[in-house]
Amino acid sequence: MIARRYRSIPRYAGFSLVELVVILILIGILAVVAIPRLNTRSFDARGFFDEVQATVRFAQKDAIAKRRNVCLVFDSVSIPNTLRLTYSPDSAAPAACSANLVSPRGVTPFTVTAPGGATGAVTLAATSNFRFDGLGRPSAGPITVTVTGDGVRTFTVQAETGYVQ
């Protein structure tokens, strides 16, 4: 007799139907959670809002630290959706902010521009331009700053204290 050799083939190769269904459900849950997070417009708008808020706080702290007026110019003409910081080098004319403030990164002028530039993907608006005096008080108030992108986000600079909330 001829001896035949049989290879042992695993009886259960592959996945069961239950395992495939569970994997598809997990992939579906991950897709529902992950896809909205890929929306960069929302991320850019939130990041820009935080950057503008931090810049306003920086302007107030710089005004207090150096006992000078720091002006905040919300530009909508030359570079749309931009916040620019300047200061008054002359104590005799404190309202005239003619010198550009240097950013902590060493960039002059200190500007913050919305992502998308003039296209308006994210827009910046304020009720008015204003300045902080040497004690950190705003020249007008309250000032409301609005960033529009994926929704509307606002913060307010209080009149007496300059508190940004």
Coordinates of N, CA, C and O in Angstrom, one line a residue:
M1 N 0.8 -1.2 0.0 CA 0.0 0.0 0.0 C 0.9 1.2 0.0 O 1.9 1.3 0.6
I2 N 0.4 2.2 -0.7 CA 1.1 3.5 -0.8 C 0.6 4.4 0.4 O -0.5 4.6 0.5
A3 N 1.6 4.8 1.1 CA 1.3 5.7 2.2 C 1.0 7.1 1.7 O 1.9 7.7 1.1
R4 N -0.1 7.6 2.0 CA -0.4 8.9 1.6 C -0.2 9.9 2.8 O -0.6 9.6 3.9
R5 N 0.4 10.9 2.4 CA 0.6 11.9 3.5 C -0.4 13.1 3.3 O -0.4 13.7 2.2
Y6 N -1.1 13.3 4.3 CA -2.1 14.4 4.3 C -1.5 15.5 5.1 O -1.0 15.3 6.2
R7 N -1.6 16.7 4.5 CA -1.3 17.9 5.3 C -2.4 18.2 6.2 O -3.6 18.2 5.7
S8 N -2.1 18.5 7.4 CA -3.2 18.9 8.3 C -3.6 20.4 8.0 O -2.8 21.3 8.1
I9 N -4.7 20.6 7.5 CA -5.2 21.9 7.2 C -6.0 22.4 8.4 O -6.9 21.6 8.9
P10 N -5.7 23.6 8.9 CA -6.5 24.0 10.0 C -8.0 24.1 9.7 O -8.4 24.5 8.6
R11 N -8.7 23.7 10.6 CA -10.2 23.6 10.4 C -10.8 24.9 10.4 O -11.8 25.2 9.7
Y12 N -10.3 25.9 11.2 CA -11.0 27.2 11.3 C -10.0 28.2 10.9 O -9.3 28.8 11.7
A13 N -10.0 28.5 9.6 CA -9.1 29.6 9.1 C -10.0 30.8 8.8 O -11.1 30.7 8.2
G14 N -9.5 32.0 9.2 CA -10.3 33.2 8.9 C -11.0 33.7 10.2 O -10.8 33.2 11.3
F15 N -12.0 34.6 9.9 CA -12.7 35.2 11.0 C -14.2 34.7 11.0 O -14.7 34.5 9.9
S16 N -14.8 34.7 12.1 CA -16.2 34.3 12.2 C -17.0 35.5 11.8 O -16.5 36.7 11.8
L17 N -18.3 35.3 11.6 CA -19.2 36.4 11.2 C -19.3 37.4 12.4 O -19.4 38.6 12.2
V18 N -19.4 36.9 13.6 CA -19.5 37.7 14.7 C -18.3 38.7 14.9 O -18.4 39.9 15.2
E19 N -17.1 38.1 14.7 CA -15.9 38.9 14.8 C -15.9 40.0 13.7 O -15.5 41.2 14.0
L20 N -16.3 39.7 12.5 CA -16.3 40.7 11.4 C -17.3 41.8 11.7 O -17.1 43.0 11.5
V21 N -18.5 41.5 12.3 CA -19.5 42.5 12.6 C -19.0 43.4 13.7 O -19.2 44.6 13.7
V22 N -18.3 42.8 14.7 CA -17.8 43.6 15.8 C -16.7 44.6 15.3 O -16.7 45.8 15.6
I23 N -15.9 44.1 14.4 CA -14.8 45.0 13.8 C -15.5 46.1 13.0 O -15.1 47.3 13.1
L24 N -16.5 45.8 12.2 CA -17.2 46.8 11.4 C -17.9 47.9 12.3 O -17.8 49.1 12.0
I25 N -18.4 47.4 13.4 CA -19.1 48.4 14.4 C -18.0 49.3 15.0 O -18.2 50.5 15.1
L26 N -16.9 48.7 15.4 CA -15.8 49.6 15.9 C -15.2 50.6 14.9 O -15.0 51.7 15.3
I27 N -15.1 50.2 13.7 CA -14.6 51.1 12.6 C -15.7 52.2 12.4 O -15.3 53.4 12.3
G28 N -16.9 51.8 12.5 CA -18.0 52.9 12.3 C -18.0 53.9 13.5 O -18.1 55.1 13.2
I29 N -17.8 53.4 14.7 CA -17.7 54.3 15.8 C -16.5 55.2 15.7 O -16.6 56.4 16.0
L30 N -15.4 54.7 15.4 CA -14.2 55.5 15.2 C -14.4 56.5 14.1 O -13.9 57.7 14.2
A31 N -15.0 56.2 13.0 CA -15.3 57.1 11.9 C -16.2 58.2 12.3 O -15.9 59.4 12.0
V32 N -17.2 57.9 13.1 CA -18.1 59.0 13.6 C -17.4 59.9 14.5 O -17.6 61.1 14.5
V33 N -16.5 59.5 15.3 CA -15.7 60.3 16.3 C -14.6 61.0 15.6 O -14.4 62.2 15.9
A34 N -13.9 60.4 14.7 CA -12.7 61.0 14.1 C -12.9 62.0 13.0 O -12.2 62.9 12.8
I35 N -13.9 61.7 12.1 CA -14.1 62.6 11.0 C -14.4 64.0 11.3 O -13.9 64.9 10.7
P36 N -15.3 64.3 12.3 CA -15.5 65.7 12.7 C -14.2 66.4 13.2 O -14.1 67.6 13.1
R37 N -13.3 65.6 13.8 CA -12.1 66.2 14.3 C -11.1 66.6 13.2 O -10.2 67.3 13.4
L38 N -11.4 66.2 12.0 CA -10.5 66.5 10.8 C -10.9 67.8 10.2 O -10.3 68.3 9.3
N39 N -11.9 68.5 10.7 CA -12.4 69.8 10.2 C -11.4 70.8 10.7 O -11.4 71.3 11.8
T40 N -10.5 71.2 9.8 CA -9.4 72.2 10.2 C -9.9 73.6 10.3 O -9.3 74.4 11.0
R41 N -11.0 73.9 9.7 CA -11.6 75.3 9.8 C -11.9 75.6 11.2 O -11.7 76.7 11.7
S42 N -12.6 74.6 11.9 CA -12.9 74.8 13.3 C -11.7 75.0 14.1 O -11.6 75.8 15.0
F43 N -10.7 74.1 13.8 CA -9.4 74.2 14.6 C -8.7 75.5 14.4 O -8.2 76.1 15.3
D44 N -8.7 76.0 13.1 CA -8.0 77.3 12.8 C -8.7 78.4 13.5 O -8.1 79.3 14.0
A45 N -10.1 78.4 13.5 CA -10.8 79.5 14.1 C -10.6 79.5 15.6 O -10.4 80.6 16.2
R46 N -10.6 78.4 16.2 CA -10.4 78.3 17.7 C -8.9 78.8 18.0 O -8.7 79.5 19.0
G47 N -8.0 78.3 17.2 CA -6.6 78.7 17.4 C -6.4 80.2 17.3 O -5.7 80.9 18.0
F48 N -7.0 80.8 16.3 CA -6.9 82.2 16.0 C -7.6 83.0 17.1 O -7.1 84.0 17.6
F49 N -8.8 82.5 17.6 CA -9.4 83.2 18.7 C -8.5 83.2 20.0 O -8.4 84.3 20.6
D50 N -7.9 82.1 20.3 CA -7.0 82.0 21.4 C -5.8 82.9 21.2 O -5.4 83.6 22.2
E51 N -5.3 83.0 20.0 CA -4.1 83.9 19.7 C -4.5 85.4 19.9 O -3.7 86.1 20.4
V52 N -5.7 85.8 19.4 CA -6.1 87.1 19.5 C -6.3 87.5 21.0 O -5.9 88.5 21.5
Q53 N -6.9 86.6 21.8 CA -7.1 86.8 23.2 C -5.8 86.9 23.9 O -5.6 87.8 24.8
A54 N -4.9 86.1 23.6 CA -3.5 86.1 24.2 C -2.8 87.4 23.9 O -2.1 88.0 24.7
T55 N -3.0 87.9 22.6 CA -2.3 89.1 22.2 C -2.9 90.3 22.9 O -2.1 91.2 23.3
V56 N -4.2 90.4 23.1 CA -4.8 91.5 23.9 C -4.2 91.5 25.3 O -3.9 92.5 25.9
R57 N -4.1 90.3 25.9 CA -3.6 90.2 27.3 C -2.1 90.6 27.3 O -1.7 91.3 28.2
F58 N -1.4 90.2 26.2 CA 0.0 90.6 26.1 C 0.2 92.2 26.0 O 1.1 92.8 26.7
A59 N -0.7 92.8 25.3 CA -0.7 94.2 25.1 C -0.9 94.9 26.4 O -0.2 95.9 26.8
Q60 N -1.8 94.4 27.2 CA -2.1 95.0 28.5 C -0.9 94.8 29.5 O -0.4 95.8 30.1
K61 N -0.3 93.7 29.5 CA 0.9 93.4 30.3 C 2.1 94.2 29.9 O 2.8 94.7 30.7
D62 N 2.3 94.4 28.6 CA 3.4 95.2 28.1 C 3.2 96.7 28.5 O 4.1 97.4 28.9
A63 N 1.9 97.2 28.4 CA 1.6 98.6 28.8 C 1.9 98.8 30.3 O 2.5 99.8 30.7
I64 N 1.6 97.8 31.1 CA 1.8 97.9 32.6 C 3.3 97.8 32.9 O 3.9 98.6 33.6
A65 N 4.0 96.9 32.3 CA 5.4 96.6 32.5 C 6.3 97.8 32.1 O 7.3 98.1 32.8
K66 N 6.0 98.5 31.0 CA 6.8 99.5 30.5 C 6.2 100.9 30.7 O 6.8 101.9 30.2
R67 N 5.1 101.0 31.4 CA 4.4 102.2 31.7 C 4.3 103.1 30.5 O 4.7 104.3 30.5
R68 N 3.6 102.6 29.5 CA 3.4 103.3 28.2 C 2.1 102.9 27.6 O 1.5 101.9 28.0
N69 N 1.6 103.7 26.7 CA 0.4 103.3 26.0 C 0.7 102.3 24.9 O 1.6 102.5 24.1
V70 N -0.1 101.3 24.8 CA -0.1 100.3 23.8 C -1.4 100.3 23.1 O -2.5 100.1 23.7
C71 N -1.4 100.5 21.8 CA -2.6 100.6 21.0 C -2.9 99.3 20.2 O -1.9 98.6 19.7
L72 N -4.1 98.9 20.2 CA -4.6 97.8 19.4 C -5.4 98.2 18.3 O -6.4 98.9 18.4
V73 N -4.9 97.9 17.1 CA -5.6 98.3 15.8 C -6.2 97.1 15.1 O -5.4 96.2 14.7
F74 N -7.5 97.1 15.1 CA -8.2 96.0 14.4 C -8.4 96.4 12.9 O -9.2 97.2 12.6
D75 N -7.5 95.9 12.1 CA -7.4 96.4 10.7 C -8.5 95.6 9.8 O -8.6 94.4 9.9
S76 N -9.2 96.3 9.0 CA -10.1 95.7 8.1 C -9.9 96.2 6.7 O -10.6 95.9 5.7
V77 N -8.9 97.1 6.5 CA -8.6 97.7 5.2 C -7.4 97.2 4.5 O -7.4 96.5 3.5
S78 N -6.2 97.6 5.1 CA -4.9 97.2 4.4 C -4.7 95.7 4.5 O -4.3 95.1 3.5
I79 N -4.8 95.1 5.6 CA -4.6 93.7 5.8 C -5.9 93.2 6.5 O -5.9 93.3 7.8
P80 N -6.9 92.7 5.8 CA -8.2 92.4 6.5 C -8.0 91.3 7.6 O -7.1 90.4 7.5
N81 N -8.8 91.4 8.6 CA -8.8 90.4 9.7 C -7.5 90.3 10.4 O -7.0 89.2 10.7
T82 N -6.9 91.5 10.7 CA -5.6 91.5 11.4 C -5.7 92.4 12.6 O -6.4 93.4 12.7
L83 N -5.0 92.0 13.7 CA -4.8 92.8 14.9 C -3.3 93.2 14.9 O -2.4 92.4 14.8
R84 N -3.1 94.5 15.0 CA -1.7 95.1 15.0 C -1.5 95.8 16.3 O -2.4 96.6 16.8
L85 N -0.3 95.7 16.9 CA 0.0 96.4 18.2 C 1.1 97.4 17.9 O 2.1 97.1 17.3
T86 N 0.8 98.6 18.4 CA 1.8 99.7 18.4 C 1.8 100.3 19.8 O 1.0 100.1 20.6
Y87 N 2.8 101.2 19.9 CA 3.0 101.9 21.2 C 3.4 103.3 21.0 O 3.8 103.7 19.9
S88 N 3.2 104.1 22.1 CA 3.5 105.5 22.0 C 4.9 105.7 22.7 O 5.1 105.6 23.9
P89 N 5.9 106.1 21.9 CA 7.3 106.3 22.4 C 7.4 107.7 23.1 O 8.3 107.9 23.9
D90 N 6.4 108.6 22.8 CA 6.5 110.0 23.3 C 5.5 110.1 24.5 O 4.3 110.0 24.3
S91 N 6.0 110.4 25.6 CA 5.1 110.6 26.8 C 4.3 111.9 26.7 O 3.3 112.1 27.3
A92 N 4.8 112.8 25.9 CA 4.1 114.1 25.7 C 2.8 113.9 24.9 O 1.8 114.6 25.1
A93 N 2.8 113.0 24.0 CA 1.6 112.7 23.2 C 1.3 111.2 23.3 O 1.5 110.4 22.4
P94 N 0.7 110.8 24.4 CA 0.5 109.4 24.7 C -0.5 108.7 23.8 O -0.5 107.5 23.6
A95 N -1.4 109.5 23.2 CA -2.4 108.9 22.3 C -1.9 108.5 20.9 O -2.5 107.8 20.2
A96 N -0.7 109.1 20.6 CA -0.2 108.9 19.3 C 0.7 107.6 19.3 O 1.9 107.7 19.7
C97 N 0.2 106.5 18.9 CA 0.9 105.3 18.9 C 1.6 105.1 17.5 O 0.9 104.7 16.6
S98 N 2.8 105.5 17.4 CA 3.4 105.6 16.1 C 4.5 104.5 15.9 O 5.0 104.3 14.8
A99 N 5.0 103.9 17.0 CA 6.0 102.9 16.9 C 5.4 101.5 16.9 O 4.5 101.2 17.7
N100 N 6.0 100.6 16.1 CA 5.5 99.2 16.1 C 6.1 98.4 17.3 O 7.2 98.5 17.6
L101 N 5.2 97.7 17.9 CA 5.6 96.9 19.0 C 6.3 95.6 18.5 O 5.9 95.1 17.5
V102 N 7.3 95.2 19.2 CA 8.0 93.9 18.8 C 7.4 92.8 19.5 O 7.2 92.8 20.7
S103 N 7.1 91.7 18.7 CA 6.5 90.5 19.3 C 7.5 89.8 20.2 O 8.7 90.0 20.0
P104 N 7.1 88.9 21.1 CA 8.0 88.1 21.8 C 8.9 87.2 21.0 O 10.0 86.8 21.4
R105 N 8.5 86.9 19.8 CA 9.4 86.2 18.8 C 10.4 87.1 18.1 O 11.2 86.6 17.3
G106 N 10.3 88.4 18.3 CA 11.3 89.3 17.7 C 10.8 89.8 16.4 O 11.6 90.4 15.6
V107 N 9.5 89.6 16.0 CA 9.0 90.1 14.8 C 8.4 91.5 14.9 O 7.6 91.8 15.9
T108 N 8.7 92.4 14.0 CA 8.2 93.7 14.0 C 7.5 93.9 12.6 O 8.1 93.6 11.6
P109 N 6.3 94.4 12.5 CA 5.4 94.8 13.6 C 4.7 93.6 14.2 O 4.6 92.5 13.5
F110 N 4.2 93.7 15.4 CA 3.5 92.6 16.0 C 2.1 92.6 15.4 O 1.3 93.4 15.7
T111 N 1.9 91.6 14.6 CA 0.5 91.4 14.0 C 0.1 90.0 14.1 O 0.9 89.1 14.2
V112 N -1.2 89.9 14.2 CA -1.9 88.6 14.2 C -2.9 88.6 13.1 O -3.8 89.4 13.1
T113 N -2.8 87.7 12.1 CA -3.6 87.7 11.0 C -4.4 86.4 11.0 O -3.9 85.3 11.3
A114 N -5.7 86.5 10.6 CA -6.6 85.3 10.6 C -6.1 84.4 9.5 O -5.6 84.7 8.5
P115 N -6.3 83.1 9.8 CA -6.0 82.1 8.8 C -6.9 82.3 7.6 O -8.1 82.5 7.7
G116 N -6.3 82.1 6.4 CA -7.1 82.4 5.2 C -6.9 83.8 4.7 O -7.4 84.1 3.6
G117 N -6.3 84.7 5.5 CA -6.0 86.0 5.0 C -7.3 86.8 4.7 O -8.2 86.9 5.4
A118 N -7.3 87.4 3.5 CA -8.4 88.2 3.1 C -9.5 87.4 2.5 O -10.6 88.0 2.2
T119 N -9.4 86.1 2.4 CA -10.5 85.3 1.9 C -11.7 85.2 2.8 O -12.8 84.9 2.4
G120 N -11.5 85.5 4.1 CA -12.6 85.5 5.0 C -13.0 84.2 5.6 O -14.1 84.0 6.0
A121 N -12.1 83.2 5.5 CA -12.4 81.9 6.1 C -12.7 82.1 7.6 O -13.6 81.5 8.2
V122 N -11.8 82.9 8.3 CA -12.0 83.3 9.7 C -11.9 84.8 9.7 O -11.0 85.4 9.1
T123 N -12.9 85.4 10.3 CA -12.9 86.9 10.3 C -12.8 87.4 11.7 O -13.2 86.8 12.7
L124 N -12.2 88.6 11.9 CA -12.0 89.3 13.1 C -12.7 90.6 13.1 O -12.6 91.4 12.1
A125 N -13.4 91.0 14.2 CA -14.0 92.3 14.3 C -14.0 92.7 15.7 O -14.1 91.9 16.6
A126 N -13.9 94.0 15.9 CA -14.0 94.6 17.3 C -14.9 95.8 17.2 O -15.1 96.4 16.2
T127 N -15.5 96.1 18.4 CA -16.3 97.3 18.4 C -15.6 98.6 18.1 O -16.2 99.5 17.6
S128 N -14.3 98.6 18.5 CA -13.5 99.8 18.1 C -12.0 99.5 18.4 O -11.7 98.5 19.0
N129 N -11.1 100.3 17.8 CA -9.7 100.3 18.2 C -9.6 100.9 19.5 O -10.3 101.8 19.9
F130 N -8.6 100.5 20.3 CA -8.4 101.1 21.6 C -7.0 101.0 22.1 O -6.2 100.4 21.3
R131 N -6.6 101.5 23.2 CA -5.3 101.4 23.8 C -5.3 101.1 25.3 O -6.3 101.5 25.9
F132 N -4.3 100.5 25.8 CA -4.1 100.4 27.2 C -3.2 101.5 27.7 O -2.1 101.7 27.0
D133 N -3.5 102.1 28.8 CA -2.6 103.1 29.3 C -1.5 102.4 30.2 O -1.5 101.1 30.3
G134 N -0.7 103.1 30.9 CA 0.4 102.6 31.7 C 0.0 101.8 32.9 O 0.7 101.1 33.5
L135 N -1.3 101.9 33.2 CA -1.9 101.2 34.4 C -2.7 100.0 33.9 O -3.3 99.3 34.7
G136 N -2.7 99.7 32.6 CA -3.4 98.6 32.0 C -4.9 98.8 31.8 O -5.7 97.9 31.5
R137 N -5.4 100.1 31.9 CA -6.8 100.4 31.7 C -7.0 100.7 30.2 O -6.2 101.4 29.6
P138 N -8.1 100.2 29.6 CA -8.4 100.5 28.2 C -8.9 101.9 28.1 O -9.5 102.5 29.0
S139 N -8.7 102.5 26.9 CA -9.1 103.9 26.6 C -10.7 104.0 26.5 O -11.2 105.0 26.7
A140 N -11.3 102.9 26.1 CA -12.7 102.8 25.9 C -13.2 101.5 26.5 O -12.4 100.6 26.7
G141 N -14.4 101.3 26.6 CA -14.9 100.0 27.1 C -16.3 100.0 27.4 O -17.0 101.0 27.5
P142 N -16.9 98.9 27.6 CA -16.2 97.6 27.3 C -16.0 97.4 25.8 O -16.9 97.9 25.0
I143 N -15.0 96.7 25.4 CA -14.7 96.4 24.0 C -15.0 94.9 23.8 O -14.6 94.0 24.5
T144 N -15.8 94.6 22.7 CA -16.1 93.2 22.4 C -15.4 92.9 21.1 O -15.4 93.6 20.1
V145 N -14.7 91.7 21.2 CA -13.9 91.2 20.1 C -14.6 89.9 19.6 O -14.8 89.1 20.4
T146 N -14.8 89.8 18.3 CA -15.5 88.7 17.8 C -14.7 88.0 16.7 O -14.2 88.7 15.8
V147 N -14.6 86.7 16.8 CA -13.9 85.9 15.8 C -15.0 85.0 15.2 O -15.6 84.2 15.9
T148 N -15.2 85.0 13.9 CA -16.1 84.2 13.2 C -15.4 83.2 12.3 O -14.6 83.6 11.5
G149 N -15.7 82.0 12.4 CA -15.2 81.0 11.6 C -16.2 79.8 11.5 O -17.2 79.9 10.9
D150 N -15.9 78.8 12.3 CA -16.8 77.7 12.5 C -17.7 78.1 13.7 O -17.4 77.5 14.8
G151 N -18.6 79.0 13.6 CA -19.3 79.5 14.8 C -18.8 80.9 15.1 O -17.8 81.4 14.5
V152 N -19.3 81.5 16.2 CA -18.9 82.8 16.6 C -18.4 82.7 18.0 O -19.0 82.2 18.9
R153 N -17.2 83.3 18.2 CA -16.6 83.3 19.6 C -16.3 84.8 19.9 O -15.8 85.5 19.1
T154 N -16.6 85.2 21.1 CA -16.4 86.6 21.5 C -15.7 86.6 22.9 O -15.9 85.7 23.7
F155 N -15.0 87.7 23.1 CA -14.5 88.0 24.4 C -14.6 89.5 24.6 O -14.7 90.2 23.7
T156 N -14.6 89.9 25.9 CA -14.8 91.3 26.2 C -13.7 91.8 27.0 O -13.2 91.1 27.9
V157 N -13.3 93.1 26.7 CA -12.3 93.7 27.5 C -13.0 94.7 28.4 O -13.7 95.6 27.9
Q158 N -13.0 94.5 29.7 CA -13.8 95.3 30.6 C -13.2 96.8 30.7 O -12.0 97.0 30.5
A159 N -14.1 97.7 30.9 CA -13.8 99.2 30.9 C -12.8 99.6 31.9 O -11.9 100.3 31.6
E160 N -13.0 99.3 33.1 CA -12.2 99.9 34.2 C -10.9 99.1 34.4 O -9.9 99.7 34.7
T161 N -11.0 97.8 34.4 CA -9.9 97.0 34.8 C -9.1 96.5 33.6 O -7.9 96.2 33.7
G162 N -9.7 96.5 32.4 CA -9.0 95.9 31.2 C -9.0 94.4 31.3 O -8.3 93.7 30.5
Y163 N -9.7 93.8 32.2 CA -9.8 92.3 32.3 C -10.4 91.8 31.0 O -11.4 92.2 30.5
V164 N -9.7 90.7 30.5 CA -10.1 90.1 29.2 C -10.9 88.8 29.6 O -10.3 87.9 30.2
Q165 N -12.2 88.8 29.3 CA -13.0 87.6 29.7 C -13.8 87.1 28.5 O -14.2 87.8 27.7

